[in-house]
mmCIF file of C-alpha atoms in Angstrom:
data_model
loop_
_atom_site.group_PDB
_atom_site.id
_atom_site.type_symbol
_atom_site.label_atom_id
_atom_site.label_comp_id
_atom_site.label_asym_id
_atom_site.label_seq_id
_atom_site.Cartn_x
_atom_site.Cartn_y
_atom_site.Cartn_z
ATOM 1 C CA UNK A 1 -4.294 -16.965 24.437
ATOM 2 C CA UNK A 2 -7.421 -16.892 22.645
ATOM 3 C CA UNK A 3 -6.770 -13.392 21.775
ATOM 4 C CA UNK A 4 -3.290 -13.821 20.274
ATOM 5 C CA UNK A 5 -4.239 -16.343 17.909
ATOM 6 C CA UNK A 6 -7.438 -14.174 16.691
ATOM 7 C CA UNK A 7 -4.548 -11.523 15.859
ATOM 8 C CA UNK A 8 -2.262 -14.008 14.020
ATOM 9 C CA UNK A 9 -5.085 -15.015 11.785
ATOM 10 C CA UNK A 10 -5.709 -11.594 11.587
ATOM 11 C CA UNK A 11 -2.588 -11.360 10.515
ATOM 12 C CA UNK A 12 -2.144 -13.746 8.089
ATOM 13 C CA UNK A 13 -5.859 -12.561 6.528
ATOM 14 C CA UNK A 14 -3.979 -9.172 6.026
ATOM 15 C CA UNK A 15 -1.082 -10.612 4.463
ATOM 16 C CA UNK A 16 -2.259 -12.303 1.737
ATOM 17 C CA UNK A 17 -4.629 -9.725 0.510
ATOM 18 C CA UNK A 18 -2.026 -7.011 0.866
ATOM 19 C CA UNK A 19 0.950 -9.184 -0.874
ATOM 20 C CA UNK A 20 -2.027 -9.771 -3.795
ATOM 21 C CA UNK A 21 -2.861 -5.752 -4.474
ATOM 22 C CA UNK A 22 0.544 -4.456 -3.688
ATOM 23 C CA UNK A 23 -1.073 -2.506 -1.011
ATOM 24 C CA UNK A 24 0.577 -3.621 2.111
ATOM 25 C CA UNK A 25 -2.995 -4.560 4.049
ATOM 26 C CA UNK A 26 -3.032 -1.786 5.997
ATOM 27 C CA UNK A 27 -6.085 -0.495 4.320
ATOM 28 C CA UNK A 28 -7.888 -3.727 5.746
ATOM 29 C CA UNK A 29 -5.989 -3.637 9.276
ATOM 30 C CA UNK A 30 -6.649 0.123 10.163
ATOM 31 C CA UNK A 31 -10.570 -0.097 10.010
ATOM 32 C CA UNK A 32 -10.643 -3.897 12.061
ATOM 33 C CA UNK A 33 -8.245 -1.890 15.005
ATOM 34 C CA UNK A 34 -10.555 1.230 14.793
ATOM 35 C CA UNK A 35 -13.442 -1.310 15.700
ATOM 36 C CA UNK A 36 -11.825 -3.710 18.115
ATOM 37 C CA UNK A 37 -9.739 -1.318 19.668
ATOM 38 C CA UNK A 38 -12.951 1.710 19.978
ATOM 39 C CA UNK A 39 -10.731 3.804 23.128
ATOM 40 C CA UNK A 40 -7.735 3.833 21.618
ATOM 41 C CA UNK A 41 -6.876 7.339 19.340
ATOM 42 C CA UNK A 42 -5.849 7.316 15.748
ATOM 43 C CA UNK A 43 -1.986 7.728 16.304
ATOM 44 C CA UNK A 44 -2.151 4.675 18.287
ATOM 45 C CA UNK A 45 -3.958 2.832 15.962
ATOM 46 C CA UNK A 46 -2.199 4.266 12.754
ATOM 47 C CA UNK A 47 0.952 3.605 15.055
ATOM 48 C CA UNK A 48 -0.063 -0.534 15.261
ATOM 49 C CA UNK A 49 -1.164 -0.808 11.549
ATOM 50 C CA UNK A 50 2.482 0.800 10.285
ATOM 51 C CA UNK A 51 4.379 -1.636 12.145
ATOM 52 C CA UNK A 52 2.553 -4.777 10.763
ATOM 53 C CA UNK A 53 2.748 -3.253 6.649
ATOM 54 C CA UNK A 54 6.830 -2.817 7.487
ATOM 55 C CA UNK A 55 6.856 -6.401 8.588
ATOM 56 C CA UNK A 56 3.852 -7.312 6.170
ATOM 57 C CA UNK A 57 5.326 -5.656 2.933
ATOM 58 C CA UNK A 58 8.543 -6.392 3.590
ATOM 59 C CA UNK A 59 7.752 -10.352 3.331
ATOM 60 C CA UNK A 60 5.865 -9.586 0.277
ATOM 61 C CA UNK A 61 9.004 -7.207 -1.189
ATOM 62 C CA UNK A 62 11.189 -10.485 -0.324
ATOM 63 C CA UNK A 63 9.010 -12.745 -2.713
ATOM 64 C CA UNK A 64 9.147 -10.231 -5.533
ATOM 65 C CA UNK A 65 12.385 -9.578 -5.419
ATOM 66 C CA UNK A 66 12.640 -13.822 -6.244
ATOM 67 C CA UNK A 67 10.134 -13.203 -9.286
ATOM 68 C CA UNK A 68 12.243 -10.517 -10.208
ATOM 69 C CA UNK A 69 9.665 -7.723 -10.773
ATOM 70 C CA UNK A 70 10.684 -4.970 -8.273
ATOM 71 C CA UNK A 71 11.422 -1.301 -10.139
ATOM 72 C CA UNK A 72 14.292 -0.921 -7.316
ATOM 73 C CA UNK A 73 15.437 2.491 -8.505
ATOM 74 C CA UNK A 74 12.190 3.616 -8.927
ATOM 75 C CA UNK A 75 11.643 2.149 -5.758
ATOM 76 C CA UNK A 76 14.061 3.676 -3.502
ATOM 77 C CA UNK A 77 13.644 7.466 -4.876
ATOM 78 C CA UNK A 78 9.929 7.198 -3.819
ATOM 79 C CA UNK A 79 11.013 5.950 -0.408
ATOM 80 C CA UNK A 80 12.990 9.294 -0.331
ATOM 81 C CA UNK A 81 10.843 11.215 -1.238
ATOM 82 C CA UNK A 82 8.048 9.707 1.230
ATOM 83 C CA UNK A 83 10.368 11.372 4.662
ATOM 84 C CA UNK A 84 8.973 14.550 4.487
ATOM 85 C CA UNK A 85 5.365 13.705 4.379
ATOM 86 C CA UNK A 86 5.704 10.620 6.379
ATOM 87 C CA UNK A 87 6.774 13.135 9.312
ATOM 88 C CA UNK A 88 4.163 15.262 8.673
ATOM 89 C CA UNK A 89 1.090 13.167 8.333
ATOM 90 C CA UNK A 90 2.258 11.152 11.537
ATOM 91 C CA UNK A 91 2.248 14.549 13.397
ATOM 92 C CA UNK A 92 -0.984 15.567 12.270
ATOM 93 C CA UNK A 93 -2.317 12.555 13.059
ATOM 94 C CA UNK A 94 -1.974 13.362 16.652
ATOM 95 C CA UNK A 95 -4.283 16.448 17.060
ATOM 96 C CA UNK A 96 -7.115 14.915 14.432
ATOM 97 C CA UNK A 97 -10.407 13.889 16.389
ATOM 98 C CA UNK A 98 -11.188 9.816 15.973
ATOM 99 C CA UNK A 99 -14.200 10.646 14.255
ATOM 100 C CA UNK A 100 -12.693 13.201 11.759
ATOM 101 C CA UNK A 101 -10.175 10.431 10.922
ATOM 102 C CA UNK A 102 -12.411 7.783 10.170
ATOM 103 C CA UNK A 103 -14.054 9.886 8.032
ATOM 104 C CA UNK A 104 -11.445 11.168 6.035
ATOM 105 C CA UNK A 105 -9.993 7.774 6.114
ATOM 106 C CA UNK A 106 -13.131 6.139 4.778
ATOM 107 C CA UNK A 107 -13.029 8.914 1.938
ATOM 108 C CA UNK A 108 -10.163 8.039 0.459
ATOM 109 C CA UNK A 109 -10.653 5.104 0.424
ATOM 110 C CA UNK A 110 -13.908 4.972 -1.465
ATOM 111 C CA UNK A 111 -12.671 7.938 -3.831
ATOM 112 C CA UNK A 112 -9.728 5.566 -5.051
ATOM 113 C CA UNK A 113 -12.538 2.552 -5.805
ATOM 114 C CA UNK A 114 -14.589 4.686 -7.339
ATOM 115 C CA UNK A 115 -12.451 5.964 -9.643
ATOM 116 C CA UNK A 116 -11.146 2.486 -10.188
ATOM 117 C CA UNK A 117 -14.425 1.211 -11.260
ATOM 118 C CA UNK A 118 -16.011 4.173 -13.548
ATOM 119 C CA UNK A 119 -12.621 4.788 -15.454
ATOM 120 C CA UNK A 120 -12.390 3.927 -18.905
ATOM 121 C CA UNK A 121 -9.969 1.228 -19.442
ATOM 122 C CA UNK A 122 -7.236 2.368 -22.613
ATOM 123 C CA UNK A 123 -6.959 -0.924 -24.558
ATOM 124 C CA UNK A 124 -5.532 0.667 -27.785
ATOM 125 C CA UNK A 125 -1.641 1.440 -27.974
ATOM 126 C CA UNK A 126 0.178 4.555 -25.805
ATOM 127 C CA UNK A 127 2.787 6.620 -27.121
ATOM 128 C CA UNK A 128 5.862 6.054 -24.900
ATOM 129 C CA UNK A 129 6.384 8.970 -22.745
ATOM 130 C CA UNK A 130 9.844 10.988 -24.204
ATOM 131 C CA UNK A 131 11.021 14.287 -23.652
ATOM 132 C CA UNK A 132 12.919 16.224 -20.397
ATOM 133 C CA UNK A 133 12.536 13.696 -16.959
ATOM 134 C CA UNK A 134 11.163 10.779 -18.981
ATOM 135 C CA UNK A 135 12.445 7.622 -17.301
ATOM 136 C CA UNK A 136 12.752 4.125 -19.306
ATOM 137 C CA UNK A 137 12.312 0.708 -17.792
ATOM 138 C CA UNK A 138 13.099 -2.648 -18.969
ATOM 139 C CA UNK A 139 12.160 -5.551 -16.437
ATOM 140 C CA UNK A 140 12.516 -9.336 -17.319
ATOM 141 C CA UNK A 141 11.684 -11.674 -14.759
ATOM 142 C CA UNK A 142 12.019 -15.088 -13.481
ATOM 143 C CA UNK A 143 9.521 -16.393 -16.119
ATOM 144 C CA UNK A 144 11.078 -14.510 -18.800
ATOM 145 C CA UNK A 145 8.375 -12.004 -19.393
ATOM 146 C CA UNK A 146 9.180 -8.405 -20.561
ATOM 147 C CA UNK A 147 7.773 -5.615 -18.891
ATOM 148 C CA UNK A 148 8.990 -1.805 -20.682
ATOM 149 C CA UNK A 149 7.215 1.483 -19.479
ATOM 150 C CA UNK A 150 8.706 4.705 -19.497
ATOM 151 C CA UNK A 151 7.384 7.500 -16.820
ATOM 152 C CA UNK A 152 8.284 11.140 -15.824
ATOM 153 C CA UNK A 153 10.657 11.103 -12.515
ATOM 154 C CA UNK A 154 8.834 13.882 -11.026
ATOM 155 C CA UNK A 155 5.485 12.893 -11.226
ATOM 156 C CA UNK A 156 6.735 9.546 -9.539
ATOM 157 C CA UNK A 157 8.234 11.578 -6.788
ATOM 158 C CA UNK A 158 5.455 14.100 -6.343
ATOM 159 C CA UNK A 159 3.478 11.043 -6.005
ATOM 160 C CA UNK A 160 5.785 9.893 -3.249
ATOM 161 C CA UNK A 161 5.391 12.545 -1.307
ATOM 162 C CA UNK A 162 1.651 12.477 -1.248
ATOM 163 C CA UNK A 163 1.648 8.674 -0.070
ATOM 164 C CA UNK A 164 4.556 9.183 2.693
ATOM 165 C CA UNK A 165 1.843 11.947 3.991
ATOM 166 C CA UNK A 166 -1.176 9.734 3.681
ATOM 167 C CA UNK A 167 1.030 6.491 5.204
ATOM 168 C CA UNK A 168 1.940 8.611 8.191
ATOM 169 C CA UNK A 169 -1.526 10.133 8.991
ATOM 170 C CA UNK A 170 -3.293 7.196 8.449
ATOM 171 C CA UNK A 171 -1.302 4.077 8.959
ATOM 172 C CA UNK A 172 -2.771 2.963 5.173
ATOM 173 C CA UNK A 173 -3.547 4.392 2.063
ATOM 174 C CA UNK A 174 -0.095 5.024 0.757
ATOM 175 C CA UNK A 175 0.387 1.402 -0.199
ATOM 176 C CA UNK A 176 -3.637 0.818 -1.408
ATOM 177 C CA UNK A 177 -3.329 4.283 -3.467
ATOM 178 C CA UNK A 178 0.265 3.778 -4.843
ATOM 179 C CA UNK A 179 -0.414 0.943 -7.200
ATOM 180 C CA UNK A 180 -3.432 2.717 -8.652
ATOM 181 C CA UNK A 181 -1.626 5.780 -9.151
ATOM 182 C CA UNK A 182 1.799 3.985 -10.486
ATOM 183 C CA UNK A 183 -0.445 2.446 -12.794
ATOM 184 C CA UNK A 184 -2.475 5.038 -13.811
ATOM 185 C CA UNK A 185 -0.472 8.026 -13.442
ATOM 186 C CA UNK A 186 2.784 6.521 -14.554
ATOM 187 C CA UNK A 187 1.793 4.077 -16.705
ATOM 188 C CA UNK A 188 3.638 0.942 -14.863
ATOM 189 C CA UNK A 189 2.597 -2.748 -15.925
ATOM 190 C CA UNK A 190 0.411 -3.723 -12.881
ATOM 191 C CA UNK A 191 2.386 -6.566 -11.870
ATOM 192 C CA UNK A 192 5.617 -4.325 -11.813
ATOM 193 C CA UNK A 193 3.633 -1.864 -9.900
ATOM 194 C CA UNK A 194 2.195 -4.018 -7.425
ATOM 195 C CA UNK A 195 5.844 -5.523 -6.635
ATOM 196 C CA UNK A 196 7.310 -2.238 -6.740
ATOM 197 C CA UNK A 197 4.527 -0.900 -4.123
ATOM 198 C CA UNK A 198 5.409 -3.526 -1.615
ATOM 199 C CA UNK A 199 8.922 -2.577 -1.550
ATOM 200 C CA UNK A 200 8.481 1.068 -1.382
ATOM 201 C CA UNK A 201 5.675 0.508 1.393
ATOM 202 C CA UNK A 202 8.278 -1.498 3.261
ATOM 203 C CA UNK A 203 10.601 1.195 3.601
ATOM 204 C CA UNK A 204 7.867 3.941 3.536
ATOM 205 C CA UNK A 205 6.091 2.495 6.576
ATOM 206 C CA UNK A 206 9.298 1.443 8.494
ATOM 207 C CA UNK A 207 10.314 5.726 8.375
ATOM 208 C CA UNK A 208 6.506 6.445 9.610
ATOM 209 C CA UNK A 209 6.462 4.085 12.283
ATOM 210 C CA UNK A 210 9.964 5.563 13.578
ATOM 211 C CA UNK A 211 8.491 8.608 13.589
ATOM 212 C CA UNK A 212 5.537 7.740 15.740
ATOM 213 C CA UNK A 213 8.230 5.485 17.916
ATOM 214 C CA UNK A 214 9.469 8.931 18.605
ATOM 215 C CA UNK A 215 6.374 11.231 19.038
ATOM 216 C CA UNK A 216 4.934 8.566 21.421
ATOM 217 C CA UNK A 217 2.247 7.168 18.868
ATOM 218 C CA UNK A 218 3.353 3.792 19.563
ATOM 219 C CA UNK A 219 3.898 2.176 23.305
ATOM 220 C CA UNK A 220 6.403 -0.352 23.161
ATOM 221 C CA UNK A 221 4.702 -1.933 25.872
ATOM 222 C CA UNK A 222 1.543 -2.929 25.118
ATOM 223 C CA UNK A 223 0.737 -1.661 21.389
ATOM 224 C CA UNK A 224 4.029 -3.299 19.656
ATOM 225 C CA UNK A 225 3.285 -6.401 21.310
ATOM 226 C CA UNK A 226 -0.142 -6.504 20.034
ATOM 227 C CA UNK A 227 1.337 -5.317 16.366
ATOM 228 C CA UNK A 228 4.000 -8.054 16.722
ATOM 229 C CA UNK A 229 1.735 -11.081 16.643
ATOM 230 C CA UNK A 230 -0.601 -9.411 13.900
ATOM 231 C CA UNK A 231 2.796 -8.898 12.072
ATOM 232 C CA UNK A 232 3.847 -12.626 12.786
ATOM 233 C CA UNK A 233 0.967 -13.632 10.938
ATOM 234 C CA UNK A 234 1.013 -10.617 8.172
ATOM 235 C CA UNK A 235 4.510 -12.344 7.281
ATOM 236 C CA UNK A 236 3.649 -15.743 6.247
ATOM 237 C CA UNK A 237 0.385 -14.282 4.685
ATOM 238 C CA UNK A 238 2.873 -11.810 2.760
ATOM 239 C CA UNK A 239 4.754 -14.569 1.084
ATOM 240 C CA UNK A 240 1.160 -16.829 0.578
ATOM 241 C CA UNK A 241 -0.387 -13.515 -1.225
ATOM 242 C CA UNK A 242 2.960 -13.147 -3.381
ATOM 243 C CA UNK A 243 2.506 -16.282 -5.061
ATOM 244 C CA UNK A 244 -0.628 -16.002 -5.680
ATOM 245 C CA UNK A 245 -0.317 -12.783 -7.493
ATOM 246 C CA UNK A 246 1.438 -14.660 -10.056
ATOM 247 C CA UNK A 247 -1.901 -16.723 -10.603
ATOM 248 C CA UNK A 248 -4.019 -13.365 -10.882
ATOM 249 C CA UNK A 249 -4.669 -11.698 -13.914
ATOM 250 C CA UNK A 250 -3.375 -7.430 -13.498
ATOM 251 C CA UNK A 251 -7.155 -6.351 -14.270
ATOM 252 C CA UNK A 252 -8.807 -8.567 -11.640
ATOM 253 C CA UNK A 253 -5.755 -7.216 -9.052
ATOM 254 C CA UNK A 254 -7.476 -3.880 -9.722
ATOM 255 C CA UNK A 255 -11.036 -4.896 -9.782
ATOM 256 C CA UNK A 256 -10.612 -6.595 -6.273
ATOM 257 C CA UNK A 257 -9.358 -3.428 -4.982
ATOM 258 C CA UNK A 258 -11.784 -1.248 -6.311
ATOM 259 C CA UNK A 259 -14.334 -3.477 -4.533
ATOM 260 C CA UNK A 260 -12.311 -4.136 -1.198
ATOM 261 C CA UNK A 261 -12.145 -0.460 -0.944
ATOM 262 C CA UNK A 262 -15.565 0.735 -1.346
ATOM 263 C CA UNK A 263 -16.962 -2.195 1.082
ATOM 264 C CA UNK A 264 -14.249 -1.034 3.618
ATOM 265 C CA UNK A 265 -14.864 2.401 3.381
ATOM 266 C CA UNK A 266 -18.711 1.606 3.564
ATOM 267 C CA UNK A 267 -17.745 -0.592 6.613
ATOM 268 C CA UNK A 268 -16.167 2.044 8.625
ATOM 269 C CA UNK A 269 -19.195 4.936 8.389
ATOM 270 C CA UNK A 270 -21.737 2.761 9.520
ATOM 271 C CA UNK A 271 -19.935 1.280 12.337
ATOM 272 C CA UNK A 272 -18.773 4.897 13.825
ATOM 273 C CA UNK A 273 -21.612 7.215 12.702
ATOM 274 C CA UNK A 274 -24.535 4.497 13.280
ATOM 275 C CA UNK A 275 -24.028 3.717 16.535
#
């Protein structure tokens, strides 16, 4: 009993700080299963940690979609594009030693914060992106604030790709990269791109955790159960974390990640190469 309520609140921990950084919390849930859960291997655990950011990201995509700041179209063709890496990464995943994946896991992680933290922040106007494949956006939502950004298609779906690949080896990343890169990269508001993320996770993550439903990553058994109750909690969290995104200022969205990131990534060396 005991047990099951530490994985709610686990849960609902997860939830809120995914729902905040568009990032769908698996970059928090991956490392906490890798420690709790030391004999199980990574498909397993990248297995549990996709099933809670469906059901985790999902929530949060449902509370956007109220505020009205979801990108759907931009949305959906990155879901597309995430199939054929979300197939591959989850069957890679399978033959990758657990120490290998930690630490390729923990290097992504702490190459995204990095970069986060030393870039230089452009405060000055951008010329709007024109020319073949440039995409225009206009977004009004619920409060009546105007978000325009224009973007090239293809560098939104090469990006797709790469974060369907990442989601499916390591159960994370995709989400925690995606608004950093939409932002960056494509030049999306933050706010647009962190509502945007959480529906495109949704749907990313729900085609990688089929796919390790059908490899045999994930026991329906034992492992969904546990990833039910985490999710349980990862929902209400979800819609909790929405909400308070609209209290949070874009640059402190991405200066909490930055930092979340490096102390996670810092988090998961120590614990599997010091002991």
């Amino acid at each position: 009993m005991l047990e099951a309520v530490l994985l709610v609140l686990l849960g609902l921990g997860v939830g809120v700080f995914g729902a905040v950084v568009g990032a769908g919390g698996g970059f928090l849930l991956v490392p906490v299963l890798l420690v709790a859960y030391p004999d199980r291997d990574p498909a397993t655990v990248t297995a549990m940690s996709l099933a809670v950011v469906f059901a985790n990201a999902s929530s949060g995509a449902i509370a956007y979609a109220w505020q009205k700041r979801i990108d759907y179209r931009s949305g959906l063709w990155w879901a597309l594009a995430a199939i054929p890496g979300a197939l591959g990464g989850a069957l890679l995943v399978g033959i990758i030693p657990r120490p290998v994946f930690v630490l390729v896991f923990a290097v992504a992680l702490a190459g995204v914060g990095t970069h986060l933290i030393v870039r230089r922040q452009f405060r000055g106007y951008r010329e709007p992106i024109s020319g073949r494949g440039a995409i225009s956006r206009r977004i009004r939502d619920r409060r009546g604030q105007n978000f325009f950004y224009t973007f090239r298609l293809w560098h939104g779906l090469s990006i797709a790709g790469a974060m369907g690949f990442v989601s499916g080896l390591l159960g994370a990343g995709g989400g925690v990269l995606q608004v950093p890169l939409l932002t960056i990269v494509l030049r999306f508001p933050v706010h647009i791109a962190t509502a945007t993320s959480q529906f495109a996770y949704a749907l990313i993550a729900l085609e990688a955790t089929i796919v390790h439903l059908v490899t045999g990553g994930l026991r329906l058994e034992a492992d969904l159960a546990e990833a039910a109750l985490i999710a349980a909690g990862a929902i209400a969290g979800a819609q909790l974390g929405a909400r308070l995104a609209l209290r949070v200022r874009g640059a402190t969205i991405l200066r909490v990640l930055s930092a979340a990131l490096l102390l996670v990534a810092i988090w998961l060396v120590v614990d599997t190469f010091a002991a």
